[in-house]
Amino acid sequence: MRTLNLGILAHVDAGKTSLTERLLFNAGVIDKLGSVDTGDTQTDSLELERQRGITIRAAVVSFRIGDRIVNLIDTPGHPDFIAEVERVLGLLDAAVVVVSAVEGVQAETRVLVRALRRLGVPFVFFVNKVDRLGARY
């Protein structure tokens, strides 16, 4: 059985955990979507994460798609927790870099992309929050 380690990376508040939640729901891993605002997502398990609505510790949820095991890794976006993200980067087979259409590319986004390129990790951009007021395409 093959394994894919897929990281979800972005600056703070771009929507990493919400995207992770949606991917888990669409893959049939969870029956109900959780919300960062209500503190009931699959990957934010620390009490402080739930209270503050931010990811502090990288979290992994594993599931199967066909003959492949996918390890979906939700990472912190706040610069204070960049060391947690750096520990994950070397494990990734690929990454999704989430960019908010409202805030745009942030300094943290550039740091993450440089690191992914340096490590040779393939990645795609996912533009999130396109339905929000002030979104720029």
PDB file of N, CA and C in Angstrom, residues 65-124:
ATOM      1  N   ILE A  65      -7.774   6.179   0.350  1.00  0.00           N
ATOM      2  CA  ILE A  65      -8.449   6.441  -0.913  1.00  0.00           C
ATOM      3  C   ILE A  65      -7.939   5.367  -1.864  1.00  0.00           C
ATOM      4  N   GLY A  66      -8.809   4.440  -2.171  1.00  0.00           N
ATOM      5  CA  GLY A  66      -8.396   3.313  -3.005  1.00  0.00           C
ATOM      6  C   GLY A  66      -7.311   2.512  -2.313  1.00  0.00           C
ATOM      7  N   ASP A  67      -6.183   2.326  -3.012  1.00  0.00           N
ATOM      8  CA  ASP A  67      -5.076   1.561  -2.436  1.00  0.00           C
ATOM      9  C   ASP A  67      -4.016   2.462  -1.811  1.00  0.00           C
ATOM     10  N   ARG A  68      -4.387   3.691  -1.510  1.00  0.00           N
ATOM     11  CA  ARG A  68      -3.427   4.656  -0.975  1.00  0.00           C
ATOM     12  C   ARG A  68      -3.865   5.132   0.408  1.00  0.00           C
ATOM     13  N   ILE A  69      -2.891   5.223   1.309  1.00  0.00           N
ATOM     14  CA  ILE A  69      -3.118   5.841   2.616  1.00  0.00           C
ATOM     15  C   ILE A  69      -2.697   7.299   2.494  1.00  0.00           C
ATOM     16  N   VAL A  70      -3.595   8.193   2.866  1.00  0.00           N
ATOM     17  CA  VAL A  70      -3.295   9.620   2.848  1.00  0.00           C
ATOM     18  C   VAL A  70      -3.143  10.088   4.285  1.00  0.00           C
ATOM     19  N   ASN A  71      -2.000  10.677   4.592  1.00  0.00           N
ATOM     20  CA  ASN A  71      -1.771  11.331   5.871  1.00  0.00           C
ATOM     21  C   ASN A  71      -1.921  12.827   5.612  1.00  0.00           C
ATOM     22  N   LEU A  72      -3.048  13.377   6.009  1.00  0.00           N
ATOM     23  CA  LEU A  72      -3.339  14.795   5.814  1.00  0.00           C
ATOM     24  C   LEU A  72      -2.838  15.538   7.046  1.00  0.00           C
ATOM     25  N   ILE A  73      -1.918  16.472   6.837  1.00  0.00           N
ATOM     26  CA  ILE A  73      -1.249  17.144   7.952  1.00  0.00           C
ATOM     27  C   ILE A  73      -1.626  18.623   7.955  1.00  0.00           C
ATOM     28  N   ASP A  74      -2.390  19.006   8.966  1.00  0.00           N
ATOM     29  CA  ASP A  74      -2.804  20.398   9.169  1.00  0.00           C
ATOM     30  C   ASP A  74      -1.725  21.065  10.023  1.00  0.00           C
ATOM     31  N   THR A  75      -1.158  22.153   9.519  1.00  0.00           N
ATOM     32  CA  THR A  75      -0.040  22.799  10.214  1.00  0.00           C
ATOM     33  C   THR A  75      -0.434  24.176  10.747  1.00  0.00           C
ATOM     34  N   PRO A  76       0.303  24.664  11.738  1.00  0.00           N
ATOM     35  CA  PRO A  76       0.044  26.023  12.237  1.00  0.00           C
ATOM     36  C   PRO A  76       0.397  27.075  11.194  1.00  0.00           C
ATOM     37  N   GLY A  77      -0.260  28.232  11.283  1.00  0.00           N
ATOM     38  CA  GLY A  77       0.039  29.321  10.366  1.00  0.00           C
ATOM     39  C   GLY A  77       0.673  30.515  11.047  1.00  0.00           C
ATOM     40  N   HIS A  78       0.536  30.584  12.357  1.00  0.00           N
ATOM     41  CA  HIS A  78       1.084  31.724  13.095  1.00  0.00           C
ATOM     42  C   HIS A  78       2.605  31.621  13.133  1.00  0.00           C
ATOM     43  N   PRO A  79       3.312  32.720  12.857  1.00  0.00           N
ATOM     44  CA  PRO A  79       4.781  32.683  12.833  1.00  0.00           C
ATOM     45  C   PRO A  79       5.418  32.186  14.136  1.00  0.00           C
ATOM     46  N   ASP A  80       4.727  32.346  15.254  1.00  0.00           N
ATOM     47  CA  ASP A  80       5.269  31.866  16.532  1.00  0.00           C
ATOM     48  C   ASP A  80       5.461  30.356  16.544  1.00  0.00           C
ATOM     49  N   PHE A  81       4.772  29.661  15.656  1.00  0.00           N
ATOM     50  CA  PHE A  81       4.826  28.201  15.652  1.00  0.00           C
ATOM     51  C   PHE A  81       5.485  27.657  14.394  1.00  0.00           C
ATOM     52  N   ILE A  82       6.354  28.457  13.764  1.00  0.00           N
ATOM     53  CA  ILE A  82       7.016  28.053  12.520  1.00  0.00           C
ATOM     54  C   ILE A  82       7.908  26.825  12.725  1.00  0.00           C
ATOM     55  N   ALA A  83       8.467  26.653  13.916  1.00  0.00           N
ATOM     56  CA  ALA A  83       9.302  25.479  14.181  1.00  0.00           C
ATOM     57  C   ALA A  83       8.484  24.201  14.030  1.00  0.00           C
ATOM     58  N   GLU A  84       7.218  24.248  14.411  1.00  0.00           N
ATOM     59  CA  GLU A  84       6.328  23.093  14.256  1.00  0.00           C
ATOM     60  C   GLU A  84       6.129  22.774  12.773  1.00  0.00           C
ATOM     61  N   VAL A  85       6.015  23.798  11.953  1.00  0.00           N
ATOM     62  CA  VAL A  85       5.850  23.609  10.510  1.00  0.00           C
ATOM     63  C   VAL A  85       7.137  23.045   9.914  1.00  0.00           C
ATOM     64  N   GLU A  86       8.264  23.570  10.324  1.00  0.00           N
ATOM     65  CA  GLU A  86       9.552  23.114   9.790  1.00  0.00           C
ATOM     66  C   GLU A  86       9.795  21.637  10.083  1.00  0.00           C
ATOM     67  N   ARG A  87       9.320  21.149  11.214  1.00  0.00           N
ATOM     68  CA  ARG A  87       9.468  19.724  11.538  1.00  0.00           C
ATOM     69  C   ARG A  87       8.693  18.849  10.551  1.00  0.00           C
ATOM     70  N   VAL A  88       7.617  19.380  10.014  1.00  0.00           N
ATOM     71  CA  VAL A  88       6.757  18.624   9.105  1.00  0.00           C
ATOM     72  C   VAL A  88       7.287  18.632   7.669  1.00  0.00           C
ATOM     73  N   LEU A  89       7.898  19.721   7.239  1.00  0.00           N
ATOM     74  CA  LEU A  89       8.260  19.914   5.833  1.00  0.00           C
ATOM     75  C   LEU A  89       9.064  18.764   5.242  1.00  0.00           C
ATOM     76  N   GLY A  90      10.005  18.238   5.989  1.00  0.00           N
ATOM     77  CA  GLY A  90      10.851  17.159   5.491  1.00  0.00           C
ATOM     78  C   GLY A  90      10.120  15.838   5.287  1.00  0.00           C
ATOM     79  N   LEU A  91       8.917  15.719   5.827  1.00  0.00           N
ATOM     80  CA  LEU A  91       8.134  14.487   5.720  1.00  0.00           C
ATOM     81  C   LEU A  91       7.171  14.482   4.543  1.00  0.00           C
ATOM     82  N   LEU A  92       6.967  15.656   3.945  1.00  0.00           N
ATOM     83  CA  LEU A  92       5.911  15.804   2.953  1.00  0.00           C
ATOM     84  C   LEU A  92       6.268  15.229   1.584  1.00  0.00           C
ATOM     85  N   ASP A  93       5.272  14.605   0.971  1.00  0.00           N
ATOM     86  CA  ASP A  93       5.368  14.189  -0.428  1.00  0.00           C
ATOM     87  C   ASP A  93       4.846  15.299  -1.325  1.00  0.00           C
ATOM     88  N   ALA A  94       3.916  16.089  -0.805  1.00  0.00           N
ATOM     89  CA  ALA A  94       3.324  17.206  -1.541  1.00  0.00           C
ATOM     90  C   ALA A  94       2.642  18.124  -0.531  1.00  0.00           C
ATOM     91  N   ALA A  95       2.298  19.328  -1.001  1.00  0.00           N
ATOM     92  CA  ALA A  95       1.666  20.291  -0.104  1.00  0.00           C
ATOM     93  C   ALA A  95       0.615  21.106  -0.849  1.00  0.00           C
ATOM     94  N   VAL A  96      -0.332  21.595  -0.080  1.00  0.00           N
ATOM     95  CA  VAL A  96      -1.314  22.560  -0.551  1.00  0.00           C
ATOM     96  C   VAL A  96      -1.026  23.843   0.213  1.00  0.00           C
ATOM     97  N   VAL A  97      -0.695  24.900  -0.525  1.00  0.00           N
ATOM     98  CA  VAL A  97      -0.438  26.203   0.094  1.00  0.00           C
ATOM     99  C   VAL A  97      -1.719  27.023  -0.055  1.00  0.00           C
ATOM    100  N   VAL A  98      -2.334  27.324   1.074  1.00  0.00           N
ATOM    101  CA  VAL A  98      -3.605  28.042   1.077  1.00  0.00           C
ATOM    102  C   VAL A  98      -3.329  29.544   1.145  1.00  0.00           C
ATOM    103  N   VAL A  99      -3.977  30.292   0.248  1.00  0.00           N
ATOM    104  CA  VAL A  99      -3.864  31.748   0.226  1.00  0.00           C
ATOM    105  C   VAL A  99      -5.274  32.326   0.305  1.00  0.00           C
ATOM    106  N   SER A 100      -5.464  33.252   1.218  1.00  0.00           N
ATOM    107  CA  SER A 100      -6.759  33.916   1.335  1.00  0.00           C
ATOM    108  C   SER A 100      -6.894  34.961   0.239  1.00  0.00           C
ATOM    109  N   ALA A 101      -8.016  34.943  -0.464  1.00  0.00           N
ATOM    110  CA  ALA A 101      -8.268  35.931  -1.521  1.00  0.00           C
ATOM    111  C   ALA A 101      -8.482  37.325  -0.941  1.00  0.00           C
ATOM    112  N   VAL A 102      -8.747  37.412   0.355  1.00  0.00           N
ATOM    113  CA  VAL A 102      -8.953  38.714   1.001  1.00  0.00           C
ATOM    114  C   VAL A 102      -7.615  39.308   1.428  1.00  0.00           C
ATOM    115  N   GLU A 103      -6.822  38.546   2.185  1.00  0.00           N
ATOM    116  CA  GLU A 103      -5.531  39.054   2.671  1.00  0.00           C
ATOM    117  C   GLU A 103      -4.415  38.930   1.640  1.00  0.00           C
ATOM    118  N   GLY A 104      -4.552  38.015   0.699  1.00  0.00           N
ATOM    119  CA  GLY A 104      -3.536  37.829  -0.329  1.00  0.00           C
ATOM    120  C   GLY A 104      -2.308  37.107   0.196  1.00  0.00           C
ATOM    121  N   VAL A 105      -1.249  37.154  -0.589  1.00  0.00           N
ATOM    122  CA  VAL A 105       0.008  36.501  -0.228  1.00  0.00           C
ATOM    123  C   VAL A 105       0.652  37.287   0.915  1.00  0.00           C
ATOM    124  N   GLN A 106       0.970  36.577   1.988  1.00  0.00           N
ATOM    125  CA  GLN A 106       1.583  37.174   3.171  1.00  0.00           C
ATOM    126  C   GLN A 106       3.063  36.787   3.230  1.00  0.00           C
ATOM    127  N   ALA A 107       3.797  37.432   4.110  1.00  0.00           N
ATOM    128  CA  ALA A 107       5.222  37.124   4.270  1.00  0.00           C
ATOM    129  C   ALA A 107       5.423  35.650   4.601  1.00  0.00           C
ATOM    130  N   GLU A 108       4.576  35.103   5.455  1.00  0.00           N
ATOM    131  CA  GLU A 108       4.675  33.691   5.843  1.00  0.00           C
ATOM    132  C   GLU A 108       4.471  32.772   4.637  1.00  0.00           C
ATOM    133  N   THR A 109       3.594  33.173   3.714  1.00  0.00           N
ATOM    134  CA  THR A 109       3.364  32.394   2.494  1.00  0.00           C
ATOM    135  C   THR A 109       4.662  32.293   1.698  1.00  0.00           C
ATOM    136  N   ARG A 110       5.349  33.408   1.561  1.00  0.00           N
ATOM    137  CA  ARG A 110       6.614  33.427   0.812  1.00  0.00           C
ATOM    138  C   ARG A 110       7.671  32.549   1.472  1.00  0.00           C
ATOM    139  N   VAL A 111       7.739  32.584   2.802  1.00  0.00           N
ATOM    140  CA  VAL A 111       8.691  31.754   3.542  1.00  0.00           C
ATOM    141  C   VAL A 111       8.399  30.277   3.287  1.00  0.00           C
ATOM    142  N   LEU A 112       7.136  29.903   3.344  1.00  0.00           N
ATOM    143  CA  LEU A 112       6.750  28.509   3.132  1.00  0.00           C
ATOM    144  C   LEU A 112       7.067  28.043   1.714  1.00  0.00           C
ATOM    145  N   VAL A 113       6.768  28.861   0.728  1.00  0.00           N
ATOM    146  CA  VAL A 113       7.033  28.489  -0.666  1.00  0.00           C
ATOM    147  C   VAL A 113       8.531  28.335  -0.901  1.00  0.00           C
ATOM    148  N   ARG A 114       9.333  29.234  -0.355  1.00  0.00           N
ATOM    149  CA  ARG A 114      10.797  29.104  -0.494  1.00  0.00           C
ATOM    150  C   ARG A 114      11.283  27.800   0.123  1.00  0.00           C
ATOM    151  N   ALA A 115      10.754  27.455   1.283  1.00  0.00           N
ATOM    152  CA  ALA A 115      11.166  26.215   1.950  1.00  0.00           C
ATOM    153  C   ALA A 115      10.749  24.991   1.135  1.00  0.00           C
ATOM    154  N   LEU A 116       9.537  25.001   0.609  1.00  0.00           N
ATOM    155  CA  LEU A 116       9.078  23.877  -0.210  1.00  0.00           C
ATOM    156  C   LEU A 116       9.941  23.716  -1.457  1.00  0.00           C
ATOM    157  N   ARG A 117      10.265  24.819  -2.095  1.00  0.00           N
ATOM    158  CA  ARG A 117      11.130  24.759  -3.286  1.00  0.00           C
ATOM    159  C   ARG A 117      12.514  24.241  -2.930  1.00  0.00           C
ATOM    160  N   ARG A 118      13.065  24.728  -1.825  1.00  0.00           N
ATOM    161  CA  ARG A 118      14.399  24.303  -1.393  1.00  0.00           C
ATOM    162  C   ARG A 118      14.440  22.791  -1.134  1.00  0.00           C
ATOM    163  N   LEU A 119      13.338  22.265  -0.578  1.00  0.00           N
ATOM    164  CA  LEU A 119      13.279  20.838  -0.258  1.00  0.00           C
ATOM    165  C   LEU A 119      12.777  19.979  -1.419  1.00  0.00           C
ATOM    166  N   GLY A 120      12.369  20.626  -2.511  1.00  0.00           N
ATOM    167  CA  GLY A 120      11.885  19.893  -3.671  1.00  0.00           C
ATOM    168  C   GLY A 120      10.519  19.259  -3.465  1.00  0.00           C
ATOM    169  N   VAL A 121       9.713  19.848  -2.591  1.00  0.00           N
ATOM    170  CA  VAL A 121       8.367  19.326  -2.327  1.00  0.00           C
ATOM    171  C   VAL A 121       7.394  19.970  -3.318  1.00  0.00           C
ATOM    172  N   PRO A 122       6.722  19.176  -4.140  1.00  0.00           N
ATOM    173  CA  PRO A 122       5.746  19.756  -5.071  1.00  0.00           C
ATOM    174  C   PRO A 122       4.558  20.327  -4.289  1.00  0.00           C
ATOM    175  N   PHE A 123       3.988  21.406  -4.826  1.00  0.00           N
ATOM    176  CA  PHE A 123       2.871  22.040  -4.130  1.00  0.00           C
ATOM    177  C   PHE A 123       1.936  22.693  -5.137  1.00  0.00           C
ATOM    178  N   VAL A 124       0.719  22.919  -4.689  1.00  0.00           N
ATOM    179  CA  VAL A 124      -0.268  23.672  -5.448  1.00  0.00           C
ATOM    180  C   VAL A 124      -0.781  24.783  -4.537  1.00  0.00           C
TER     181      VAL A 124
END
